[in-house]
Amino acid sequence: MLLVKRFDVLPKGGRRAMISFRTLLSAYDDLARVSYGDLSEILKRVSADPRGDCEKLFKQMVLNVLIINTDDHLQNFSMLHDSDGWRLSPAYDLVPALPRDQQLLRIGGGHADLVADDLIAEGRLFGFSRPRCKKLINEVLEKTTGWHELISEPETRSRLEKRRNFICRSHL
């Protein structure tokens, strides 16, 4: 059984206004050219907390690479409206997409064979310093330590562990 709490449904009924980044970017054609940095530019212009939301998006990018969530298309990123204004929604549709090993959104100019320097290069487009990018990467690595051991399927567990180790080694 999977229990899901909807973040767009209000406690007293009704829904919060929500808009996808595909709509915000009017990106219906050349989606392969869109990067996480492009999403950060939208956050800088629209978000009620651009710095906080950019950090949240950066961490989600790192997590997507770590867990091989290659289904990171623009309809899986949204903004929600509340009394403070527009904010980046919580992450959703996070699923390892094995055996595919290529992100849909560009990171560091590419889609595949990503290393920590690619994450840092993309973070620089967010406006973060290299040390800040490294700190945020470390926060994600710390919070995901050992989680792959919970995966019962051996091949998936092994691929996720290898990806994590690869990012850790390239991060040094």
GROMACS .gro file of N, CA and C in nm:
model
  516
    1MET      N    1   0.084  -0.116   0.000
    1MET     CA    2   0.000   0.000   0.000
    1MET      C    3   0.090   0.124   0.000
    2LEU      N    4   0.052   0.222  -0.079
    2LEU     CA    5   0.122   0.348  -0.085
    2LEU      C    6   0.027   0.458  -0.040
    3LEU      N    7   0.067   0.533   0.061
    3LEU     CA    8  -0.013   0.646   0.108
    3LEU      C    9   0.053   0.774   0.062
    4VAL      N   10  -0.026   0.860   0.003
    4VAL     CA   11   0.027   0.984  -0.052
    4VAL      C   12  -0.050   1.101   0.007
    5LYS      N   13   0.022   1.201   0.053
    5LYS     CA   14  -0.041   1.324   0.101
    5LYS      C   15  -0.028   1.428  -0.009
    6ARG      N   16  -0.138   1.477  -0.057
    6ARG     CA   17  -0.138   1.576  -0.165
    6ARG      C   18  -0.097   1.712  -0.109
    7PHE      N   19   0.003   1.774  -0.170
    7PHE     CA   20   0.048   1.904  -0.123
    7PHE      C   21  -0.031   2.019  -0.187
    8ASP      N   22  -0.112   1.988  -0.285
    8ASP     CA   23  -0.190   2.093  -0.351
    8ASP      C   24  -0.334   2.104  -0.298
    9VAL      N   25  -0.372   2.013  -0.207
    9VAL     CA   26  -0.507   2.014  -0.151
    9VAL      C   27  -0.506   2.087  -0.016
   10LEU      N   28  -0.598   2.179   0.000
   10LEU     CA   29  -0.606   2.256   0.124
   10LEU      C   30  -0.679   2.177   0.232
   11PRO      N   31  -0.642   2.197   0.361
   11PRO     CA   32  -0.703   2.121   0.470
   11PRO      C   33  -0.856   2.134   0.476
   12LYS      N   34  -0.908   2.250   0.442
   12LYS     CA   35  -1.053   2.271   0.449
   12LYS      C   36  -1.121   2.250   0.314
   13GLY      N   37  -1.052   2.186   0.223
   13GLY     CA   38  -1.108   2.163   0.090
   13GLY      C   39  -1.054   2.263  -0.011
   14GLY      N   40  -1.072   2.233  -0.134
   14GLY     CA   41  -1.019   2.318  -0.240
   14GLY      C   42  -0.874   2.284  -0.269
   15ARG      N   43  -0.819   2.357  -0.363
   15ARG     CA   44  -0.681   2.331  -0.403
   15ARG      C   45  -0.603   2.461  -0.412
   16ARG      N   46  -0.473   2.447  -0.393
   16ARG     CA   47  -0.382   2.559  -0.412
   16ARG      C   48  -0.355   2.573  -0.561
   17ALA      N   49  -0.339   2.695  -0.608
   17ALA     CA   50  -0.303   2.717  -0.748
   17ALA      C   51  -0.166   2.656  -0.773
   18MET      N   52  -0.152   2.587  -0.884
   18MET     CA   53  -0.027   2.518  -0.917
   18MET      C   54  -0.001   2.535  -1.066
   19ILE      N   55   0.126   2.559  -1.101
   19ILE     CA   56   0.162   2.575  -1.241
   19ILE      C   57   0.294   2.502  -1.264
   20SER      N   58   0.303   2.428  -1.373
   20SER     CA   59   0.425   2.352  -1.403
   20SER      C   60   0.529   2.443  -1.469
   21PHE      N   61   0.654   2.399  -1.461
   21PHE     CA   62   0.761   2.474  -1.526
   21PHE      C   63   0.751   2.464  -1.678
   22ARG      N   64   0.688   2.361  -1.728
   22ARG     CA   65   0.667   2.354  -1.873
   22ARG      C   66   0.581   2.473  -1.917
   23THR      N   67   0.479   2.503  -1.841
   23THR     CA   68   0.394   2.618  -1.873
   23THR      C   69   0.470   2.748  -1.849
   24LEU      N   70   0.541   2.758  -1.737
   24LEU     CA   71   0.615   2.881  -1.706
   24LEU      C   72   0.720   2.914  -1.811
   25LEU      N   73   0.783   2.811  -1.867
   25LEU     CA   74   0.886   2.833  -1.969
   25LEU      C   75   0.829   2.833  -2.110
   26SER      N   76   0.699   2.808  -2.123
   26SER     CA   77   0.638   2.793  -2.256
   26SER      C   78   0.721   2.700  -2.342
   27ALA      N   79   0.768   2.592  -2.280
   27ALA     CA   80   0.860   2.499  -2.347
   27ALA      C   81   0.784   2.378  -2.398
   28TYR      N   82   0.744   2.385  -2.521
   28TYR     CA   83   0.670   2.274  -2.579
   28TYR      C   84   0.748   2.208  -2.692
   29ASP      N   85   0.858   2.266  -2.732
   29ASP     CA   86   0.931   2.211  -2.844
   29ASP      C   87   1.063   2.149  -2.800
   30ASP      N   88   1.169   2.225  -2.803
   30ASP     CA   89   1.304   2.173  -2.782
   30ASP      C   90   1.335   2.155  -2.634
   31LEU      N   91   1.271   2.056  -2.572
   31LEU     CA   92   1.287   2.033  -2.428
   31LEU      C   93   1.428   1.988  -2.392
   32ALA      N   94   1.500   1.927  -2.485
   32ALA     CA   95   1.634   1.877  -2.457
   32ALA      C   96   1.733   1.990  -2.428
   33ARG      N   97   1.697   2.111  -2.462
   33ARG     CA   98   1.788   2.224  -2.439
   33ARG      C   99   1.766   2.291  -2.305
   34VAL      N  100   1.662   2.253  -2.233
   34VAL     CA  101   1.629   2.317  -2.105
   34VAL      C  102   1.717   2.258  -1.995
   35SER      N  103   1.765   2.346  -1.908
   35SER     CA  104   1.852   2.302  -1.797
   35SER      C  105   1.790   2.340  -1.663
   36TYR      N  106   1.847   2.283  -1.558
   36TYR     CA  107   1.806   2.321  -1.423
   36TYR      C  108   1.834   2.470  -1.400
   37GLY      N  109   1.939   2.522  -1.463
   37GLY     CA  110   1.969   2.665  -1.453
   37GLY      C  111   1.856   2.750  -1.508
   38ASP      N  112   1.791   2.702  -1.615
   38ASP     CA  113   1.675   2.773  -1.670
   38ASP      C  114   1.562   2.778  -1.567
   39LEU      N  115   1.542   2.669  -1.496
   39LEU     CA  116   1.439   2.665  -1.392
   39LEU      C  117   1.472   2.763  -1.280
   40SER      N  118   1.602   2.773  -1.246
   40SER     CA  119   1.642   2.866  -1.139
   40SER      C  120   1.614   3.011  -1.179
   41GLU      N  121   1.625   3.041  -1.308
   41GLU     CA  122   1.596   3.178  -1.355
   41GLU      C  123   1.449   3.212  -1.333
   42ILE      N  124   1.361   3.115  -1.355
   42ILE     CA  125   1.219   3.136  -1.327
   42ILE      C  126   1.198   3.161  -1.178
   43LEU      N  127   1.264   3.081  -1.094
   43LEU     CA  128   1.250   3.098  -0.949
   43LEU      C  129   1.296   3.237  -0.906
   44LYS      N  130   1.405   3.285  -0.964
   44LYS     CA  131   1.457   3.417  -0.927
   44LYS      C  132   1.357   3.528  -0.960
   45ARG      N  133   1.277   3.507  -1.063
   45ARG     CA  134   1.181   3.609  -1.105
   45ARG      C  135   1.045   3.597  -1.038
   46VAL      N  136   1.004   3.474  -1.004
   46VAL     CA  137   0.866   3.450  -0.963
   46VAL      C  138   0.851   3.414  -0.815
   47SER      N  139   0.949   3.348  -0.757
   47SER     CA  140   0.935   3.293  -0.622
   47SER      C  141   0.930   3.401  -0.514
   48ALA      N  142   0.850   3.375  -0.412
   48ALA     CA  143   0.846   3.462  -0.294
   48ALA      C  144   0.973   3.445  -0.211
   49ASP      N  145   1.046   3.336  -0.231
   49ASP     CA  146   1.173   3.310  -0.162
   49ASP      C  147   1.271   3.250  -0.263
   50PRO      N  148   1.324   3.334  -0.353
   50PRO     CA  149   1.407   3.281  -0.461
   50PRO      C  150   1.531   3.205  -0.412
   51ARG      N  151   1.598   3.256  -0.312
   51ARG     CA  152   1.719   3.188  -0.263
   51ARG      C  153   1.685   3.050  -0.206
   52GLY      N  154   1.584   3.045  -0.120
   52GLY     CA  155   1.544   2.918  -0.060
   52GLY      C  156   1.496   2.819  -0.164
   53ASP      N  157   1.417   2.867  -0.260
   53ASP     CA  158   1.366   2.777  -0.363
   53ASP      C  159   1.476   2.731  -0.458
   54CYS      N  160   1.573   2.818  -0.486
   54CYS     CA  161   1.686   2.776  -0.571
   54CYS      C  162   1.768   2.668  -0.500
   55GLU      N  163   1.789   2.683  -0.370
   55GLU     CA  164   1.861   2.579  -0.295
   55GLU      C  165   1.783   2.447  -0.297
   56LYS      N  166   1.654   2.457  -0.280
   56LYS     CA  167   1.568   2.337  -0.283
   56LYS      C  168   1.575   2.269  -0.420
   57LEU      N  169   1.571   2.347  -0.527
   57LEU     CA  170   1.580   2.292  -0.663
   57LEU      C  171   1.717   2.230  -0.687
   58PHE      N  172   1.823   2.296  -0.641
   58PHE     CA  173   1.958   2.241  -0.657
   58PHE      C  174   1.968   2.105  -0.589
   59LYS      N  175   1.918   2.097  -0.466
   59LYS     CA  176   1.922   1.969  -0.393
   59LYS      C  177   1.839   1.863  -0.464
   60GLN      N  178   1.727   1.902  -0.522
   60GLN     CA  179   1.646   1.805  -0.595
   60GLN      C  180   1.722   1.756  -0.719
   61MET      N  181   1.794   1.846  -0.785
   61MET     CA  182   1.876   1.806  -0.900
   61MET      C  183   1.979   1.703  -0.858
   62VAL      N  184   2.049   1.729  -0.747
   62VAL     CA  185   2.150   1.635  -0.696
   62VAL      C  186   2.084   1.501  -0.663
   63LEU      N  187   1.971   1.505  -0.595
   63LEU     CA  188   1.901   1.382  -0.561
   63LEU      C  189   1.858   1.306  -0.686
   64ASN      N  190   1.807   1.376  -0.786
   64ASN     CA  191   1.766   1.310  -0.910
   64ASN      C  192   1.883   1.235  -0.974
   65VAL      N  193   2.000   1.296  -0.974
   65VAL     CA  194   2.118   1.230  -1.030
   65VAL      C  195   2.156   1.110  -0.944
   66LEU      N  196   2.155   1.128  -0.812
   66LEU     CA  197   2.193   1.019  -0.721
   66LEU      C  198   2.102   0.897  -0.733
   67ILE      N  199   1.973   0.920  -0.745
   67ILE     CA  200   1.879   0.807  -0.746
   67ILE      C  201   1.844   0.762  -0.889
   68ILE      N  202   1.914   0.820  -0.986
   68ILE     CA  203   1.891   0.788  -1.127
   68ILE      C  204   1.744   0.813  -1.164
   69ASN      N  205   1.692   0.923  -1.113
   69ASN     CA  206   1.558   0.967  -1.153
   69ASN      C  207   1.573   1.047  -1.281
   70THR      N  208   1.570   0.978  -1.392
   70THR     CA  209   1.592   1.043  -1.521
   70THR      C  210   1.463   1.096  -1.583
   71ASP      N  211   1.354   1.086  -1.510
   71ASP     CA  212   1.225   1.137  -1.556
   71ASP      C  213   1.205   1.279  -1.504
   72ASP      N  214   1.310   1.359  -1.514
   72ASP     CA  215   1.308   1.495  -1.459
   72ASP      C  216   1.264   1.596  -1.564
   73HIS      N  217   1.147   1.572  -1.623
   73HIS     CA  218   1.094   1.663  -1.724
   73HIS      C  219   1.020   1.780  -1.657
   74LEU      N  220   0.986   1.879  -1.737
   74LEU     CA  221   0.933   2.005  -1.685
   74LEU      C  222   0.796   1.993  -1.618
   75GLN      N  223   0.722   1.888  -1.646
   75GLN     CA  224   0.593   1.871  -1.579
   75GLN      C  225   0.610   1.809  -1.441
   76ASN      N  226   0.732   1.770  -1.406
   76ASN     CA  227   0.759   1.717  -1.272
   76ASN      C  228   0.819   1.824  -1.180
   77PHE      N  229   0.811   1.948  -1.222
   77PHE     CA  230   0.852   2.062  -1.139
   77PHE      C  231   0.741   2.165  -1.148
   78SER      N  232   0.697   2.213  -1.032
   78SER     CA  233   0.584   2.307  -1.029
   78SER      C  234   0.605   2.412  -0.922
   79MET      N  235   0.522   2.514  -0.933
   79MET     CA  236   0.515   2.617  -0.829
   79MET      C  237   0.374   2.619  -0.775
   80LEU      N  238   0.364   2.643  -0.644
   80LEU     CA  239   0.236   2.652  -0.575
   80LEU      C  240   0.216   2.794  -0.525
   81HIS      N  241   0.093   2.839  -0.524
   81HIS     CA  242   0.062   2.973  -0.474
   81HIS      C  243  -0.005   2.963  -0.338
   82ASP      N  244   0.043   3.046  -0.245
   82ASP     CA  245  -0.023   3.058  -0.114
   82ASP      C  246  -0.025   3.205  -0.076
   83SER      N  247  -0.053   3.235   0.049
   83SER     CA  248  -0.067   3.374   0.092
   83SER      C  249   0.062   3.455   0.077
   84ASP      N  250   0.177   3.386   0.073
   84ASP     CA  251   0.305   3.455   0.057
   84ASP      C  252   0.342   3.476  -0.089
   85GLY      N  253   0.275   3.409  -0.180
   85GLY     CA  254   0.308   3.419  -0.322
   85GLY      C  255   0.343   3.281  -0.378
   86TRP      N  256   0.418   3.279  -0.485
   86TRP     CA  257   0.456   3.154  -0.553
   86TRP      C  258   0.580   3.094  -0.489
   87ARG      N  259   0.577   2.961  -0.469
   87ARG     CA  260   0.690   2.886  -0.412
   87ARG      C  261   0.708   2.757  -0.490
   88LEU      N  262   0.830   2.707  -0.492
   88LEU     CA  263   0.858   2.578  -0.554
   88LEU      C  264   0.782   2.471  -0.477
   89SER      N  265   0.716   2.383  -0.549
   89SER     CA  266   0.640   2.276  -0.483
   89SER      C  267   0.735   2.173  -0.424
   90PRO      N  268   0.685   2.092  -0.332
   90PRO     CA  269   0.765   1.977  -0.288
   90PRO      C  270   0.796   1.887  -0.409
   91ALA      N  271   0.903   1.811  -0.397
   91ALA     CA  272   0.941   1.718  -0.504
   91ALA      C  273   0.834   1.609  -0.517
   92TYR      N  274   0.812   1.565  -0.639
   92TYR     CA  275   0.718   1.455  -0.663
   92TYR      C  276   0.763   1.374  -0.784
   93ASP      N  277   0.708   1.256  -0.796
   93ASP     CA  278   0.739   1.162  -0.905
   93ASP      C  279   0.889   1.131  -0.910
   94LEU      N  280   0.945   1.098  -0.794
   94LEU     CA  281   1.086   1.063  -0.784
   94LEU      C  282   1.099   0.911  -0.788
   95VAL      N  283   1.142   0.859  -0.903
   95VAL     CA  284   1.150   0.715  -0.922
   95VAL      C  285   1.277   0.682  -1.000
   96PRO      N  286   1.361   0.590  -0.949
   96PRO     CA  287   1.476   0.547  -1.030
   96PRO      C  288   1.427   0.491  -1.163
   97ALA      N  289   1.483   0.539  -1.271
   97ALA     CA  290   1.440   0.499  -1.406
   97ALA      C  291   1.546   0.411  -1.470
   98LEU      N  292   1.560   0.292  -1.417
   98LEU     CA  293   1.659   0.199  -1.471
   98LEU      C  294   1.601   0.132  -1.593
   99PRO      N  295   1.677   0.097  -1.693
   99PRO     CA  296   1.822   0.111  -1.703
   99PRO      C  297   1.865   0.244  -1.765
  100ARG      N  298   1.772   0.333  -1.791
  100ARG     CA  299   1.805   0.462  -1.852
  100ARG      C  300   1.900   0.540  -1.761
  101ASP      N  301   1.999   0.605  -1.821
  101ASP     CA  302   2.100   0.674  -1.742
  101ASP      C  303   2.130   0.811  -1.801
  102GLN      N  304   2.025   0.882  -1.839
  102GLN     CA  305   2.042   1.013  -1.899
  102GLN      C  306   1.931   1.105  -1.850
  103GLN      N  307   1.970   1.215  -1.786
  103GLN     CA  308   1.871   1.311  -1.736
  103GLN      C  309   1.801   1.378  -1.855
  104LEU      N  310   1.675   1.414  -1.838
  104LEU     CA  311   1.604   1.488  -1.942
  104LEU      C  312   1.646   1.635  -1.943
  105LEU      N  313   1.663   1.694  -1.824
  105LEU     CA  314   1.709   1.832  -1.816
  105LEU      C  315   1.862   1.835  -1.819
  106ARG      N  316   1.917   1.934  -1.887
  106ARG     CA  317   2.063   1.947  -1.894
  106ARG      C  318   2.120   1.983  -1.757
  107ILE      N  319   2.238   1.929  -1.731
  107ILE     CA  320   2.314   1.960  -1.610
  107ILE      C  321   2.458   1.979  -1.653
  108GLY      N  322   2.513   2.096  -1.628
  108GLY     CA  323   2.651   2.121  -1.667
  108GLY      C  324   2.673   2.108  -1.817
  109GLY      N  325   2.569   2.137  -1.894
  109GLY     CA  326   2.580   2.133  -2.039
  109GLY      C  327   2.548   1.999  -2.102
  110GLY      N  328   2.526   1.896  -2.020
  110GLY     CA  329   2.499   1.763  -2.075
  110GLY      C  330   2.383   1.694  -2.008
  111HIS      N  331   2.364   1.569  -2.048
  111HIS     CA  332   2.253   1.490  -1.995
  111HIS      C  333   2.300   1.359  -1.932
  112ALA      N  334   2.420   1.312  -1.968
  112ALA     CA  335   2.466   1.179  -1.925
  112ALA      C  336   2.609   1.187  -1.875
  113ASP      N  337   2.653   1.077  -1.811
  113ASP     CA  338   2.790   1.067  -1.759
  113ASP      C  339   2.823   1.186  -1.669
  114LEU      N  340   2.730   1.220  -1.583
  114LEU     CA  341   2.744   1.339  -1.498
  114LEU      C  342   2.834   1.311  -1.378
  115VAL      N  343   2.915   1.410  -1.346
  115VAL     CA  344   3.002   1.405  -1.228
  115VAL      C  345   2.970   1.526  -1.141
  116ALA      N  346   3.031   1.531  -1.024
  116ALA     CA  347   3.005   1.641  -0.931
  116ALA      C  348   3.035   1.776  -0.994
  117ASP      N  349   3.138   1.785  -1.077
  117ASP     CA  350   3.169   1.913  -1.141
  117ASP      C  351   3.056   1.962  -1.230
  118ASP      N  352   2.981   1.870  -1.290
  118ASP     CA  353   2.864   1.911  -1.370
  118ASP      C  354   2.757   1.971  -1.279
  119LEU      N  355   2.736   1.910  -1.163
  119LEU     CA  356   2.640   1.963  -1.067
  119LEU      C  357   2.683   2.101  -1.020
  120ILE      N  358   2.811   2.116  -0.993
  120ILE     CA  359   2.864   2.245  -0.947
  120ILE      C  360   2.853   2.350  -1.057
  121ALA      N  361   2.884   2.312  -1.181
  121ALA     CA  362   2.872   2.406  -1.293
  121ALA      C  363   2.728   2.455  -1.307
  122GLU      N  364   2.633   2.363  -1.292
  122GLU     CA  365   2.492   2.404  -1.301
  122GLU      C  366   2.455   2.491  -1.182
  123GLY      N  367   2.508   2.460  -1.065
  123GLY     CA  368   2.484   2.541  -0.946
  123GLY      C  369   2.536   2.683  -0.961
  124ARG      N  370   2.643   2.699  -1.035
  124ARG     CA  371   2.697   2.833  -1.061
  124ARG      C  372   2.595   2.916  -1.140
  125LEU      N  373   2.518   2.849  -1.229
  125LEU     CA  374   2.412   2.918  -1.303
  125LEU      C  375   2.299   2.963  -1.210
  126PHE      N  376   2.284   2.894  -1.098
  126PHE     CA  377   2.185   2.934  -0.997
  126PHE      C  378   2.232   3.059  -0.923
  127GLY      N  379   2.362   3.090  -0.933
  127GLY     CA  380   2.420   3.201  -0.860
  127GLY      C  381   2.493   3.159  -0.735
  128PHE      N  382   2.516   3.028  -0.718
  128PHE     CA  383   2.585   2.977  -0.600
  128PHE      C  384   2.735   2.971  -0.625
  129SER      N  385   2.812   2.997  -0.520
  129SER     CA  386   2.957   2.982  -0.527
  129SER      C  387   2.990   2.832  -0.530
  130ARG      N  388   3.112   2.801  -0.574
  130ARG     CA  389   3.156   2.661  -0.575
  130ARG      C  390   3.148   2.599  -0.434
  131PRO      N  391   3.199   2.670  -0.330
  131PRO     CA  392   3.187   2.613  -0.194
  131PRO      C  393   3.042   2.590  -0.152
  132ARG      N  394   2.951   2.681  -0.190
  132ARG     CA  395   2.810   2.663  -0.155
  132ARG      C  396   2.753   2.539  -0.225
  133CYS      N  397   2.788   2.521  -0.352
  133CYS     CA  398   2.743   2.402  -0.426
  133CYS      C  399   2.792   2.275  -0.357
  134LYS      N  400   2.919   2.274  -0.318
  134LYS     CA  401   2.974   2.156  -0.251
  134LYS      C  402   2.902   2.129  -0.120
  135LYS      N  403   2.872   2.236  -0.046
  135LYS     CA  404   2.800   2.219   0.081
  135LYS      C  405   2.662   2.159   0.057
  136LEU      N  406   2.591   2.207  -0.043
  136LEU     CA  407   2.457   2.155  -0.073
  136LEU      C  408   2.464   2.010  -0.121
  137ILE      N  409   2.564   1.977  -0.202
  137ILE     CA  410   2.582   1.838  -0.246
  137ILE      C  411   2.606   1.749  -0.124
  138ASN      N  412   2.693   1.795  -0.034
  138ASN     CA  413   2.721   1.717   0.088
  138ASN      C  414   2.596   1.697   0.173
  139GLU      N  415   2.511   1.798   0.182
  139GLU     CA  416   2.387   1.784   0.258
  139GLU      C  417   2.300   1.672   0.201
  140VAL      N  418   2.291   1.666   0.068
  140VAL     CA  419   2.211   1.560   0.005
  140VAL      C  420   2.277   1.424   0.026
  141LEU      N  421   2.410   1.419   0.011
  141LEU     CA  422   2.481   1.292   0.032
  141LEU      C  423   2.462   1.242   0.174
  142GLU      N  424   2.471   1.332   0.272
  142GLU     CA  425   2.454   1.293   0.413
  142GLU      C  426   2.313   1.240   0.439
  143LYS      N  427   2.213   1.307   0.384
  143LYS     CA  428   2.074   1.266   0.410
  143LYS      C  429   2.036   1.137   0.338
  144THR      N  430   2.112   1.099   0.238
  144THR     CA  431   2.079   0.977   0.163
  144THR      C  432   2.174   0.862   0.194
  145THR      N  433   2.260   0.878   0.292
  145THR     CA  434   2.354   0.772   0.328
  145THR      C  435   2.278   0.645   0.363
  146GLY      N  436   2.313   0.537   0.297
  146GLY     CA  437   2.258   0.406   0.328
  146GLY      C  438   2.118   0.377   0.277
  147TRP      N  439   2.053   0.474   0.215
  147TRP     CA  440   1.915   0.451   0.174
  147TRP      C  441   1.903   0.343   0.067
  148HIS      N  442   2.005   0.331  -0.019
  148HIS     CA  443   1.999   0.230  -0.126
  148HIS      C  444   1.992   0.087  -0.069
  149GLU      N  445   2.036   0.070   0.056
  149GLU     CA  446   2.030  -0.063   0.119
  149GLU      C  447   1.886  -0.107   0.145
  150LEU      N  448   1.792  -0.014   0.140
  150LEU     CA  449   1.651  -0.048   0.160
  150LEU      C  450   1.587  -0.107   0.034
  151ILE      N  451   1.656  -0.096  -0.078
  151ILE     CA  452   1.604  -0.147  -0.205
  151ILE      C  453   1.624  -0.298  -0.209
  152SER      N  454   1.518  -0.371  -0.234
  152SER     CA  455   1.526  -0.518  -0.230
  152SER      C  456   1.583  -0.579  -0.357
  153GLU      N  457   1.565  -0.514  -0.471
  153GLU     CA  458   1.612  -0.570  -0.598
  153GLU      C  459   1.763  -0.548  -0.609
  154PRO      N  460   1.844  -0.656  -0.615
  154PRO     CA  461   1.990  -0.644  -0.609
  154PRO      C  462   2.052  -0.558  -0.719
  155GLU      N  463   2.005  -0.572  -0.842
  155GLU     CA  464   2.065  -0.495  -0.952
  155GLU      C  465   2.040  -0.345  -0.935
  156THR      N  466   1.919  -0.310  -0.896
  156THR     CA  467   1.886  -0.170  -0.873
  156THR      C  468   1.969  -0.115  -0.757
  157ARG      N  469   1.975  -0.190  -0.648
  157ARG     CA  470   2.053  -0.148  -0.531
  157ARG      C  471   2.199  -0.125  -0.569
  158SER      N  472   2.255  -0.217  -0.648
  158SER     CA  473   2.395  -0.207  -0.690
  158SER      C  474   2.418  -0.083  -0.778
  159ARG      N  475   2.328  -0.058  -0.873
  159ARG     CA  476   2.344   0.059  -0.960
  159ARG      C  477   2.336   0.189  -0.881
  160LEU      N  478   2.244   0.195  -0.786
  160LEU     CA  479   2.230   0.316  -0.705
  160LEU      C  480   2.352   0.338  -0.616
  161GLU      N  481   2.406   0.229  -0.562
  161GLU     CA  482   2.526   0.240  -0.479
  161GLU      C  483   2.645   0.285  -0.564
  162LYS      N  484   2.658   0.231  -0.684
  162LYS     CA  485   2.768   0.272  -0.774
  162LYS      C  486   2.755   0.419  -0.811
  163ARG      N  487   2.632   0.465  -0.840
  163ARG     CA  488   2.612   0.606  -0.876
  163ARG      C  489   2.652   0.696  -0.761
  164ARG      N  490   2.610   0.662  -0.640
  164ARG     CA  491   2.643   0.741  -0.522
  164ARG      C  492   2.794   0.746  -0.501
  165ASN      N  493   2.859   0.630  -0.510
  165ASN     CA  494   3.005   0.625  -0.492
  165ASN      C  495   3.076   0.706  -0.599
  166PHE      N  496   3.026   0.701  -0.722
  166PHE     CA  497   3.086   0.777  -0.831
  166PHE      C  498   3.075   0.927  -0.805
  167ILE      N  499   2.958   0.973  -0.763
  167ILE     CA  500   2.940   1.115  -0.732
  167ILE      C  501   3.029   1.155  -0.615
  168CYS      N  502   3.036   1.070  -0.513
  168CYS     CA  503   3.121   1.099  -0.396
  168CYS      C  504   3.267   1.111  -0.438
  169ARG      N  505   3.315   1.017  -0.518
  169ARG     CA  506   3.456   1.021  -0.561
  169ARG      C  507   3.484   1.144  -0.647
  170SER      N  508   3.393   1.177  -0.736
  170SER     CA  509   3.417   1.292  -0.825
  170SER      C  510   3.400   1.424  -0.750
  171HIS      N  511   3.343   1.418  -0.632
  171HIS     CA  512   3.318   1.537  -0.551
  171HIS      C  513   3.441   1.578  -0.469
  172LEU      N  514   3.535   1.486  -0.450
  172LEU     CA  515   3.652   1.513  -0.366
  172LEU      C  516   3.745   1.614  -0.426
   0.00000   0.00000   0.00000
